[in-house]
XYZ file of C-alpha atoms in Angstrom:
293
model
C 40.181 9.352 23.319
C 38.446 6.311 21.758
C 38.765 5.839 18.028
C 35.800 7.067 15.956
C 33.589 4.168 14.885
C 31.828 3.662 11.563
C 28.581 4.734 13.226
C 30.200 7.847 14.760
C 31.578 8.920 11.382
C 28.280 8.223 9.624
C 26.273 10.216 12.183
C 28.701 13.138 11.973
C 28.429 13.178 8.182
C 24.627 12.779 8.249
C 24.144 15.723 10.595
C 25.848 17.998 8.056
C 24.813 16.436 4.742
C 21.433 14.709 5.048
C 18.864 15.634 2.439
C 16.061 17.819 3.763
C 13.102 15.449 3.405
C 9.681 15.978 5.023
C 9.538 12.577 6.718
C 12.776 13.465 8.535
C 11.324 16.567 10.166
C 10.936 16.449 13.975
C 7.159 16.802 13.690
C 6.782 13.911 11.228
C 4.841 11.340 13.208
C 4.800 7.577 12.920
C 1.980 7.562 10.357
C 3.859 9.953 8.055
C 7.003 7.855 8.374
C 5.074 4.655 7.670
C 3.538 6.200 4.545
C 6.931 7.400 3.342
C 8.564 4.008 3.846
C 5.856 2.223 1.872
C 6.012 4.770 -0.941
C 9.808 4.691 -1.126
C 9.951 0.964 -1.802
C 11.356 0.607 -5.336
C 10.513 4.258 -6.064
C 12.918 7.254 -6.174
C 12.544 10.117 -3.713
C 11.818 12.680 -6.436
C 8.701 10.765 -7.507
C 7.560 10.087 -3.960
C 7.647 13.660 -2.650
C 4.508 15.062 -4.371
C 2.539 11.861 -3.807
C 3.540 11.791 -0.133
C 2.483 15.383 0.458
C -0.849 14.920 -1.334
C -1.539 11.671 0.536
C -0.990 13.170 3.999
C -2.946 16.295 3.105
C -5.933 14.071 2.351
C -5.367 11.382 4.997
C -3.345 12.852 7.878
C -4.164 9.900 10.145
C -4.690 6.149 9.712
C -8.339 6.584 10.722
C -8.909 9.090 7.920
C -7.636 6.637 5.316
C -9.477 3.695 6.878
C -12.763 5.630 6.607
C -12.299 6.104 2.859
C -12.696 3.518 0.122
C -9.686 1.442 -0.925
C -10.282 2.531 -4.514
C -9.518 6.094 -3.475
C -6.140 4.971 -2.151
C -5.404 3.396 -5.519
C -6.557 6.575 -7.279
C -4.317 8.765 -5.119
C -1.383 6.428 -5.659
C -1.257 7.687 -9.232
C 1.771 6.515 -11.202
C 4.049 5.552 -8.322
C 3.981 1.968 -9.554
C 3.304 -1.314 -7.760
C -0.226 -0.137 -6.809
C -0.794 -3.073 -4.479
C 1.176 -0.982 -2.017
C -1.752 1.454 -1.912
C -4.149 -1.365 -1.141
C -1.863 -2.753 1.572
C -1.507 0.725 3.080
C -5.300 1.027 3.247
C -5.518 -2.384 4.916
C -2.772 -1.345 7.311
C -4.590 1.886 8.217
C -7.778 -0.088 8.844
C -5.933 -2.469 11.164
C -4.342 0.433 13.044
C -7.741 2.067 13.481
C -9.359 -1.146 14.676
C -6.567 -2.687 16.787
C -4.614 0.295 18.066
C -7.174 3.111 18.428
C -5.747 4.840 15.371
C -2.180 5.078 16.685
C 0.696 3.407 14.847
C 2.093 0.939 17.397
C 5.645 1.267 18.701
C 6.124 -2.448 19.411
C 8.036 -4.324 16.709
C 5.851 -7.438 16.903
C 2.696 -5.315 16.668
C 4.120 -3.514 13.642
C 5.014 -6.819 11.975
C 1.446 -8.029 12.536
C 0.017 -5.163 10.446
C -1.079 -6.040 6.885
C 1.603 -5.320 4.309
C 4.266 -4.415 6.879
C 7.393 -6.533 6.537
C 10.670 -6.704 8.411
C 12.181 -3.633 6.788
C 9.162 -1.336 7.181
C 8.470 -2.415 10.774
C 12.061 -1.766 11.828
C 12.167 1.540 9.935
C 9.093 2.829 11.773
C 10.411 1.595 15.123
C 13.766 3.298 14.533
C 12.798 6.521 12.798
C 9.460 7.247 14.485
C 10.080 5.784 17.925
C 13.892 6.143 18.087
C 14.523 2.500 18.900
C 17.706 0.513 18.371
C 16.755 -1.522 15.304
C 18.841 -2.664 12.325
C 17.049 -1.079 9.377
C 18.290 -2.890 6.289
C 17.323 -2.012 2.737
C 19.369 -2.432 -0.460
C 21.452 0.664 0.242
C 22.219 -0.253 3.851
C 23.035 -3.829 2.882
C 25.578 -2.612 0.328
C 27.106 -0.014 2.670
C 27.516 -2.476 5.551
C 28.879 -5.203 3.274
C 31.571 -2.851 1.991
C 32.441 -1.021 5.182
C 32.390 -3.982 7.563
C 33.122 -7.112 5.528
C 35.007 -5.925 2.435
C 32.475 -7.319 -0.035
C 31.217 -5.297 -3.003
C 27.611 -6.101 -2.077
C 25.631 -8.429 0.146
C 23.236 -9.760 -2.485
C 19.745 -8.939 -3.623
C 17.702 -10.008 -0.583
C 17.989 -9.299 3.116
C 19.176 -12.276 5.152
C 19.397 -12.706 8.935
C 23.151 -12.222 8.629
C 22.553 -8.741 7.177
C 20.488 -7.744 10.208
C 23.167 -9.111 12.525
C 25.981 -7.301 10.710
C 24.087 -3.998 10.737
C 23.074 -4.330 14.391
C 26.716 -4.892 15.321
C 27.587 -1.430 13.975
C 24.836 0.422 15.855
C 25.594 2.335 19.066
C 24.033 0.901 22.224
C 22.121 4.085 23.063
C 18.775 3.936 21.171
C 18.708 7.545 19.958
C 22.231 7.302 18.556
C 21.356 3.947 17.003
C 18.357 5.506 15.255
C 20.592 8.287 13.933
C 23.105 5.723 12.712
C 20.381 3.747 10.925
C 19.308 6.872 9.057
C 22.935 7.754 8.284
C 23.765 4.301 6.902
C 20.737 4.512 4.620
C 21.646 7.978 3.367
C 25.269 7.015 2.746
C 24.173 3.982 0.757
C 21.744 6.089 -1.266
C 23.991 9.032 -2.214
C 27.653 8.107 -1.547
C 28.211 4.340 -1.369
C 26.190 3.770 -4.522
C 26.308 0.588 -6.548
C 28.072 1.541 -9.782
C 30.204 4.597 -9.025
C 30.788 4.894 -5.278
C 32.039 8.305 -4.174
C 34.775 7.052 -1.869
C 36.597 10.405 -1.948
C 33.837 12.063 0.092
C 32.810 9.074 2.206
C 33.201 9.711 5.953
C 34.093 6.076 6.627
C 36.591 5.659 3.779
C 39.541 5.264 6.145
C 37.702 2.480 8.001
C 36.153 0.783 4.961
C 37.164 -2.863 4.586
C 36.192 -2.904 0.900
C 38.412 0.067 0.089
C 41.266 -1.421 2.120
C 40.934 -4.625 0.090
C 41.321 -2.727 -3.168
C 37.584 -2.456 -3.953
C 37.192 -6.030 -5.263
C 34.501 -6.531 -7.895
C 31.168 -8.126 -7.164
C 31.290 -11.908 -7.423
C 28.605 -13.641 -9.453
C 26.068 -12.148 -11.879
C 24.955 -8.577 -11.385
C 21.325 -7.697 -11.022
C 19.867 -6.410 -14.272
C 17.070 -3.821 -14.294
C 13.690 -5.344 -14.981
C 12.222 -4.342 -18.372
C 8.948 -2.434 -18.384
C 7.969 -1.703 -21.986
C 5.659 -4.351 -23.371
C 5.255 -6.212 -20.076
C 2.078 -7.045 -18.190
C 3.138 -4.381 -15.693
C 2.855 -1.750 -18.405
C -0.558 -3.010 -19.500
C -1.798 -3.088 -15.899
C -0.661 0.501 -15.474
C -2.498 1.621 -18.598
C -5.703 -0.093 -17.490
C -5.490 1.400 -14.002
C -4.870 4.865 -15.459
C -8.262 4.724 -17.218
C -10.016 3.592 -14.047
C -8.296 6.195 -11.845
C -9.493 9.006 -14.086
C -13.083 7.739 -14.327
C -15.846 8.887 -11.995
C -18.252 6.177 -13.158
C -17.788 2.444 -13.860
C -15.864 1.890 -17.079
C -17.168 -0.390 -19.862
C -14.782 -2.987 -21.232
C -14.736 -1.280 -24.624
C -12.897 1.685 -23.071
C -10.288 -0.642 -21.619
C -9.856 -2.524 -24.872
C -8.336 0.491 -26.599
C -5.373 0.849 -24.201
C -3.528 -2.216 -25.525
C -3.909 -3.885 -28.917
C -3.032 -7.486 -27.979
C -6.192 -9.062 -26.507
C -4.632 -12.039 -24.707
C -2.150 -9.944 -22.785
C -4.756 -7.272 -22.090
C -7.176 -9.854 -20.705
C -4.430 -11.416 -18.578
C -3.454 -8.037 -17.146
C -7.067 -7.159 -16.332
C -7.644 -10.549 -14.716
C -4.495 -10.020 -12.645
C -5.781 -6.650 -11.427
C -9.069 -8.239 -10.423
C -7.345 -11.132 -8.654
C -5.139 -8.667 -6.759
C -8.175 -6.718 -5.537
C -7.206 -3.598 -7.464
C -10.241 -3.686 -9.789
C -13.846 -4.716 -9.151
C -15.857 -6.251 -12.020
C -19.506 -5.195 -12.126
C -22.554 -6.563 -13.968
C -22.855 -5.399 -17.558
C -19.140 -5.870 -18.301
C -18.247 -2.784 -16.285
C -15.178 -2.222 -14.131
C -14.284 0.131 -11.277
C -11.756 0.684 -8.532
C -12.661 -1.279 -5.390
C -15.165 0.250 -3.003
C -14.579 -2.063 -0.075
C -18.292 -2.146 0.590
């Protein structure tokens, strides 16, 4: 009997231990999976779940979102953070409606050609929605593969071609099994092979893990520090957008001025929102979410 591979062990563990998440349900289509992958970027699952459910209840198809105003996407995005993702998702839905008759494409190149869809998201949709053999590499997968296959504590902060190659080498040849393995690697990296306190005692690949066999060597080089939020332009942008999301009419500047006391930073944050297409300036020193008209 052939020896169990890393992928075999991961799939076996995943089938018994995977979190019950709506985008993993058999009836979750490609659009729902695409929405979930965009929302989950730099955002924890617990915050994404209510936003995901509300989003799909309002826009169950790309065409439904494309027919609405981009400002409504920003409004529905709420406090998920990085609101440009909402704008990109609206642009993506519009492209799907116009180029692909409202159906999320299953071809990797076609997915990569969609606005706001990068290497990770395209491969995630191809693997999880269309059950293709694709190396799906996010921060968690990169760390899991680096430890299990190469003995390193981590593979760095950005995905490199070598990360895709290393992950692909672990995937089974059969596409359906490869898609299961991709999901399992991601789940293991998220809940077991975590960055600071890995739970090696319950890891299904512990006996095959090169990092554990090497004595769990420490990460070389500087560690990645969490980005501060309080007092940054990001915080000011969020406060300004919160006022605009809650307004049903254009907002005068005087209402925006009260959200942050320092005028230079407030002006810079507002200008950044305008430049990013997240806010439309109107005559009379009024501001609103973009209409797309």
